[in-house]
Short mmCIF file of C-alpha atoms in Angstrom, two decimals:
data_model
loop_
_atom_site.label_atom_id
_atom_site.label_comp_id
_atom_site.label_asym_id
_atom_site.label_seq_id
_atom_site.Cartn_x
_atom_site.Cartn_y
_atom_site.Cartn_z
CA UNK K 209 -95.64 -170.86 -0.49
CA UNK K 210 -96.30 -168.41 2.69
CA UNK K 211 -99.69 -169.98 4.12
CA UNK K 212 -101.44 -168.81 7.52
CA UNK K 213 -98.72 -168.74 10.00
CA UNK K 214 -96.39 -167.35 7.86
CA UNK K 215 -98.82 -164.43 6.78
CA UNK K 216 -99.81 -163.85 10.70
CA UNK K 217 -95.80 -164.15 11.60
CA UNK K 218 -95.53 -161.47 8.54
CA UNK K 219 -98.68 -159.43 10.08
CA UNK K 220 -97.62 -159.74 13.49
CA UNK K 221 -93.80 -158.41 12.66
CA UNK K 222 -94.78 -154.58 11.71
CA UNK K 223 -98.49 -154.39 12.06
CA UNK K 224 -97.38 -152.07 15.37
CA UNK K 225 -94.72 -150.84 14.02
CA UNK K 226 -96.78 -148.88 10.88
CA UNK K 227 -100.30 -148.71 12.54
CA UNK K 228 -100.76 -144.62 13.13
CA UNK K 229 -98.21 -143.73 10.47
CA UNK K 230 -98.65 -141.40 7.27
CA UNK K 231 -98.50 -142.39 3.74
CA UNK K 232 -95.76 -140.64 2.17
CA UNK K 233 -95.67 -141.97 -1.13
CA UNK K 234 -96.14 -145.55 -2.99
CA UNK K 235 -93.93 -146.87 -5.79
CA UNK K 236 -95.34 -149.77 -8.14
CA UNK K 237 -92.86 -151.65 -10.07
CA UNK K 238 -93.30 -154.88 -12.44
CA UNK K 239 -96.78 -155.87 -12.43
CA UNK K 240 -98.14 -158.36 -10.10
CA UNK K 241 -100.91 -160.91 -9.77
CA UNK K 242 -103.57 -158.11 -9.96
CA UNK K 243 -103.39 -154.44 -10.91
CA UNK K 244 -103.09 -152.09 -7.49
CA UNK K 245 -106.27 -150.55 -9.07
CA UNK K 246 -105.85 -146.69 -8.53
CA UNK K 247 -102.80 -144.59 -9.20
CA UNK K 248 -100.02 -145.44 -6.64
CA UNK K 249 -99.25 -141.89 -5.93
CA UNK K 250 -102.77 -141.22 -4.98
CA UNK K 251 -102.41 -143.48 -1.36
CA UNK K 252 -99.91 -140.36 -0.10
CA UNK K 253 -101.53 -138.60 2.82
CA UNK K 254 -103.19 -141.38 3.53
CA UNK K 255 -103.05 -143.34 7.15
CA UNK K 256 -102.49 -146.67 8.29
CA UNK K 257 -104.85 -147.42 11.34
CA UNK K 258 -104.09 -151.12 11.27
CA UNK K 259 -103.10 -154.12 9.69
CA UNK K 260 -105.16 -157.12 9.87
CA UNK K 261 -105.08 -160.91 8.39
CA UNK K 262 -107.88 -162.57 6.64
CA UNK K 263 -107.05 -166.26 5.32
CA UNK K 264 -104.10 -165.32 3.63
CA UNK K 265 -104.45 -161.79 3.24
CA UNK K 266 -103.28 -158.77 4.66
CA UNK K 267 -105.26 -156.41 5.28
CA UNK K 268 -103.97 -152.64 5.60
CA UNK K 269 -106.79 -150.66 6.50
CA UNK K 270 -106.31 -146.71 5.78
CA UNK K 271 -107.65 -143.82 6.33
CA UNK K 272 -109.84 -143.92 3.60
CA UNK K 273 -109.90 -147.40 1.62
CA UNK K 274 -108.12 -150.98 1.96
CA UNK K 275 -105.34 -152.46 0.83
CA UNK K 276 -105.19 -156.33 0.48
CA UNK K 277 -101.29 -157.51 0.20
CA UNK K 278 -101.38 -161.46 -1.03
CA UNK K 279 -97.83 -162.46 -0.86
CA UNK K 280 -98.56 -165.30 -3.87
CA UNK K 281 -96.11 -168.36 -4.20
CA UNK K 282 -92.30 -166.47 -3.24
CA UNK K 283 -93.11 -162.85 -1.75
CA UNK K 284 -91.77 -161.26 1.53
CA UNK K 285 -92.66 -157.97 3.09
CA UNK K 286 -89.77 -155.88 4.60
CA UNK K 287 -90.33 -153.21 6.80
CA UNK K 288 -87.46 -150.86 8.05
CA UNK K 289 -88.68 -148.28 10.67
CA UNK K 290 -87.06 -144.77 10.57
CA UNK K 291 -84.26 -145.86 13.31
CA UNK K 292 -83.07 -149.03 11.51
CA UNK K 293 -80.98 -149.56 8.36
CA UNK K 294 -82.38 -148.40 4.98
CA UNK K 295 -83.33 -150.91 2.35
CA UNK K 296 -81.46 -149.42 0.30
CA UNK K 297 -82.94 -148.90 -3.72
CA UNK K 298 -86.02 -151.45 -5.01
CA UNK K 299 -84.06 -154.35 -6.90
CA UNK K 300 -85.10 -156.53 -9.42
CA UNK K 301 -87.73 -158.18 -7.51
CA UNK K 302 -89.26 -155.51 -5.62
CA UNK K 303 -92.31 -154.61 -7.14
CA UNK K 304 -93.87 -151.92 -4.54
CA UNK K 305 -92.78 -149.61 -1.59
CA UNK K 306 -94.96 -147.73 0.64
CA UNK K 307 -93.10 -144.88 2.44
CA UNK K 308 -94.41 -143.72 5.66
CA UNK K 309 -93.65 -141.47 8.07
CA UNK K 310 -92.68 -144.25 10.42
CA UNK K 311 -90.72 -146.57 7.76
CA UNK K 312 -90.54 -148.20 4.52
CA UNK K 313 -92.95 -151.46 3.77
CA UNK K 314 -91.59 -153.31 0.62
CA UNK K 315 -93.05 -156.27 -1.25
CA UNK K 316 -90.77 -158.85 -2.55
CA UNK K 317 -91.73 -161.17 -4.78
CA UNK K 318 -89.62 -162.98 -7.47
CA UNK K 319 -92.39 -165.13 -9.53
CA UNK K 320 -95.07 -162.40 -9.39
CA UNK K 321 -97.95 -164.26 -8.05
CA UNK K 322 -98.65 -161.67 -5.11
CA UNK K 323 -100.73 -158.82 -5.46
CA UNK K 324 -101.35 -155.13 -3.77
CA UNK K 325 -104.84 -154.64 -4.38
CA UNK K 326 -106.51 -151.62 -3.25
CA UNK K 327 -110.72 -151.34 -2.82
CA UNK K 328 -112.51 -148.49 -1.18
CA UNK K 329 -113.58 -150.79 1.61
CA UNK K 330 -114.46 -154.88 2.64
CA UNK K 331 -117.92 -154.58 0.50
CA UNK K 332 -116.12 -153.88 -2.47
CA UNK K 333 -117.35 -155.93 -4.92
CA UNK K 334 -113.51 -157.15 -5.57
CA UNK K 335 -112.83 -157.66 -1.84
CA UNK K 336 -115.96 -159.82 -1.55
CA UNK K 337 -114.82 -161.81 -4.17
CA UNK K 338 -111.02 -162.32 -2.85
CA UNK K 339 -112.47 -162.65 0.97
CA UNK K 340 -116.00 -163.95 1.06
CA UNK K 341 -115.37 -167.46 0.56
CA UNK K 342 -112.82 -168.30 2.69
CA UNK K 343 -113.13 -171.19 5.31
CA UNK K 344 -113.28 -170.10 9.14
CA UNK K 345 -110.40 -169.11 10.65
CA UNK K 346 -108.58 -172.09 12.95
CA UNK K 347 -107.12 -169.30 15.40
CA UNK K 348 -110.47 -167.70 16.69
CA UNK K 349 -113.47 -168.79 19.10
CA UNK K 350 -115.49 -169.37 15.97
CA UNK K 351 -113.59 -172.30 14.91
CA UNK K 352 -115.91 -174.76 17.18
CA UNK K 353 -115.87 -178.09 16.75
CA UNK K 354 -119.98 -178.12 15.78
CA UNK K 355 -119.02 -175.87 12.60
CA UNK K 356 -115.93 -178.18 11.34
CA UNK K 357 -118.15 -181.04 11.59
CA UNK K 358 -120.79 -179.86 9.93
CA UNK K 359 -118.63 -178.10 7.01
CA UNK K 360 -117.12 -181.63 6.78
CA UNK K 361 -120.44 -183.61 6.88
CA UNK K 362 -121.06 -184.40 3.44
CA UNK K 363 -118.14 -184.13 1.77
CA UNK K 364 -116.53 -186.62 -0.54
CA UNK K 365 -113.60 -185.18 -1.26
CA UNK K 366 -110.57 -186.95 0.33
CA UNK K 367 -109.73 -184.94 3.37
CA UNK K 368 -106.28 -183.65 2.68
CA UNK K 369 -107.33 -181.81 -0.53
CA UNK K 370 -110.34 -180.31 1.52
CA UNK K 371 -108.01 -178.49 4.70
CA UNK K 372 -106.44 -177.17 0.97
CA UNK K 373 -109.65 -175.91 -0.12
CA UNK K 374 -109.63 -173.43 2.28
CA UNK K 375 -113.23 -173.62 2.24
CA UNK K 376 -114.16 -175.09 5.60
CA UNK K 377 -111.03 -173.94 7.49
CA UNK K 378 -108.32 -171.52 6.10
CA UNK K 379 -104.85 -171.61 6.08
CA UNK K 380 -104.14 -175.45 6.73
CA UNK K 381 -101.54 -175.44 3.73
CA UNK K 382 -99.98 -177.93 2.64
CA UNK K 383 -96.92 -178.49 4.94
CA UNK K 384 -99.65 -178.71 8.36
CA UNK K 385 -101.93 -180.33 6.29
CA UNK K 386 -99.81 -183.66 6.25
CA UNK K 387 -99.05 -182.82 10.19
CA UNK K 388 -102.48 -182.48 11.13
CA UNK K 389 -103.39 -185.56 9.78
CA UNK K 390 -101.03 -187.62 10.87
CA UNK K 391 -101.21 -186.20 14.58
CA UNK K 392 -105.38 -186.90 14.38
CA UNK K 393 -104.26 -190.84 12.46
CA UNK K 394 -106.08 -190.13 9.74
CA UNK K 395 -105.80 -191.34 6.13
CA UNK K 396 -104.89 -188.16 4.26
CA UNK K 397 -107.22 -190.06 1.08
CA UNK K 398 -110.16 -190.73 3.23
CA UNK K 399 -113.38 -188.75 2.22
CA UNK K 400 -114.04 -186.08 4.30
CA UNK K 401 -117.49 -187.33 5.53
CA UNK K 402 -116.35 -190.88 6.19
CA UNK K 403 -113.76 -189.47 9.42
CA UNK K 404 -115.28 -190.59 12.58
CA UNK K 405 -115.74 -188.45 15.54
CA UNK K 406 -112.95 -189.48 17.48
CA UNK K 407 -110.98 -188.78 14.52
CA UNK K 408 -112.71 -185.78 13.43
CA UNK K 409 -112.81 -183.98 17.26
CA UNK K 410 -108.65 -185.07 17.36
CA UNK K 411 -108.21 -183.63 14.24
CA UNK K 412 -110.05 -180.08 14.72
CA UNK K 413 -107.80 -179.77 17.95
CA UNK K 414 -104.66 -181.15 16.24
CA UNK K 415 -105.61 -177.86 13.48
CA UNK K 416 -105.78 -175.07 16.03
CA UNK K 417 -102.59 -176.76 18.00
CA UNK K 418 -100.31 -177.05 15.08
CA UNK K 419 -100.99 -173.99 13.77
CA UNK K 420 -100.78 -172.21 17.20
CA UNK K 421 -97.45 -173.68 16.71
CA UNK K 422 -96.45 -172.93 14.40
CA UNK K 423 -97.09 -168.98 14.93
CA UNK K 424 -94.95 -169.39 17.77
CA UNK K 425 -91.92 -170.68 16.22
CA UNK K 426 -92.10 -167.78 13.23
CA UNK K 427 -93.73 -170.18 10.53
CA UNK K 428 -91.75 -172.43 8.36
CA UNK K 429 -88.74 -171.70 6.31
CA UNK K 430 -88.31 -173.93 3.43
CA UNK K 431 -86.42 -171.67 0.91
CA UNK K 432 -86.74 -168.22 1.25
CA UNK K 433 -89.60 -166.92 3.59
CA UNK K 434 -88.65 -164.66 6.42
CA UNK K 435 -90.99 -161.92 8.26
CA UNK K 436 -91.19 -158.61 8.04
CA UNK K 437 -87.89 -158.00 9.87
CA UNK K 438 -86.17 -161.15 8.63
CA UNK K 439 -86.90 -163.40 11.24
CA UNK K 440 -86.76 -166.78 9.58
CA UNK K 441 -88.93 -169.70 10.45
CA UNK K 442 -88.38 -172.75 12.63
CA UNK K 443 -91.60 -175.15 12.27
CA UNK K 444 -90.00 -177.32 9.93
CA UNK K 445 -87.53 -178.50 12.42
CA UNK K 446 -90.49 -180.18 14.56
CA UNK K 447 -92.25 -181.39 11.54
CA UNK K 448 -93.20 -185.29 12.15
CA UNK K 449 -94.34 -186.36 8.49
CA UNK K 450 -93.39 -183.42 5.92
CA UNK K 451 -90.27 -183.89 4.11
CA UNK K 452 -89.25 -187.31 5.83
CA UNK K 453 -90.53 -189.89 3.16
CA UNK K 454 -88.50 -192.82 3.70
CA UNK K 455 -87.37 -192.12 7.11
CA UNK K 456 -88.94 -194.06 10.19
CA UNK K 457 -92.22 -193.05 11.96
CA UNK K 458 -91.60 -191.49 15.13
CA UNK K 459 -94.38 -193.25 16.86
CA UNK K 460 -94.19 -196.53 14.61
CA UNK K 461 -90.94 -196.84 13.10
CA UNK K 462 -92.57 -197.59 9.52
CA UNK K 463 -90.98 -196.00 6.85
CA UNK K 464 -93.31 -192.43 6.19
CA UNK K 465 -94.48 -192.83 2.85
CA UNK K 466 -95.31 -190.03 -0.23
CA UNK K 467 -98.00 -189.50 -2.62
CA UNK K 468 -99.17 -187.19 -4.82
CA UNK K 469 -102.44 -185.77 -4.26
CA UNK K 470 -103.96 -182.60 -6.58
CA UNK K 471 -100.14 -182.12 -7.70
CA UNK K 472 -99.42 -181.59 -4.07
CA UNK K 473 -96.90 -183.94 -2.02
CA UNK K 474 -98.31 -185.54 0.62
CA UNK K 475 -96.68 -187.50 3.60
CA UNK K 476 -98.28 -189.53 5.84
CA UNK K 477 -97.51 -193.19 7.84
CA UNK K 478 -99.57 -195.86 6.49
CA UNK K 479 -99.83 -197.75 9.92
CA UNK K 480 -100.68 -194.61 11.93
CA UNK K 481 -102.90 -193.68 9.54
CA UNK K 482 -104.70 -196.16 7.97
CA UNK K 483 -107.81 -195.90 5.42
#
């Protein structure tokens, strides 16, 4: 599932590329997640000034309205500027194109869990309910240490299945949630508001580190994520915990162990991170 580094590797990979360009026309195919909510063919004419990132979301604002792009549990954008190969016709699993006068942005998305969603601006009723609740996001200023404290403060819930949430802090998925924890040596089953401060301060860096990181190295390719222009992914070659149960710990050299947690697979080292 694309979480925060791979949306912001997908946002960083055209957002230039398509910011100033004209709307030439918009195809729907198969329906997604959530209706586009207006008439595809009304967008032409339109601009794109920018494209932005909010949690998860993409934000495409136009000249007049919004469009939020979720890329759900499988999807991909492609873009193809005017001087590179076409993309040739929409296939089975392309579900909308937006042709512009500076290329062609296509969705991807084989299980149907993304959405193109468009609202006539943030304060939307809609886009307050997709946006509003999200967590703070790790990559800015705001993300102080004070504020993940205090969102943390009286929580029960075990701390892994919070950073999921996405309701302190967005976009620690799954993947960097097991790598942030074991990096901070904590418990990934230890209630959020029993982490002490030492803990708690190592952990709110080892957040905004990791995924810094993983940014950097084009987000993490498990199965079939790639960016915009088909970059694949190379965090998952530095990953310490994910996807190594039963191999040693590299600072320990205990075996890393795996749970289950919310339906979610966790890995974690129970010596480096105990209870």
């Amino acid at each position: 599932m694309p979480e925060l580094p791979e949306v912001e590797v997908t946002r960083r990979s055209f957002a230039d590329r398509i910011a100033g360009a004209r709307i030439v026309s918009a195809t729907m195919g198969k329906p997604l997640r959530w209706p586009l909510g207006m008439e595809a063919d009304a967008l032409g004419g339109r601009q794109v000034l920018a494209v932005r990132r909010r949690g998860k979301y993409l934000l495409l604002d136009l000249s007049e309205g919004l469009l939020l792009v979720h890329l759900g549990m499988s999807g991909s954008l492609r873009f193809a500027g005017l001087e590179e190969a076409a993309l040739g016709e929409a296939g089975k699993h392309d579900h909308f194109d937006l042709q512009t006068t500076r290329g062609l942005l296509r969705l991807h998305d084989p299980r149907r869990f993304g959405a193109v969603v468009y609202v006539p601006s943030q304060q939307d009723a809609l886009a307050r309910k997709l946006l509003d609740h999200l967590g703070m996001e790790p990559l800015e200023a705001s993300f102080t240490f004070e504020a993940f404290r205090e969102g943390l403060s009286a929580r029960r819930t075990p701390i892994k299945q919070l950073l999921l949430s996405g309701s302190v802090v967005v976009g620690v998925g799954n993947i960097y949630a097991s790598e942030v924890l074991f990096i901070a040596g904590i418990a990934p089953t230890m209630p959020a508001r029993e982490v002490g401060p030492r803990k708690l301060r190592a952990l709110h860096e080892a957040i905004r580190v990791v995924l810094a990181q993983a940014v950097e190295q084009g987000g993490t390719t498990l199965r079939d994520f790639s960016a915009a222009n088909g970059m694949e992914g190379h965090f998952q070659l530095q990953a310490k915990v994910y996807g190594r149960d039963g191999l040693p710990c590299t600072k320990c050299g205990s075996p890393i162990q795996l749970l289950r947690q919310g339906q979610r697979s966790t890995f974690y080292c129970a010596r480096c991170q105990k209870a």
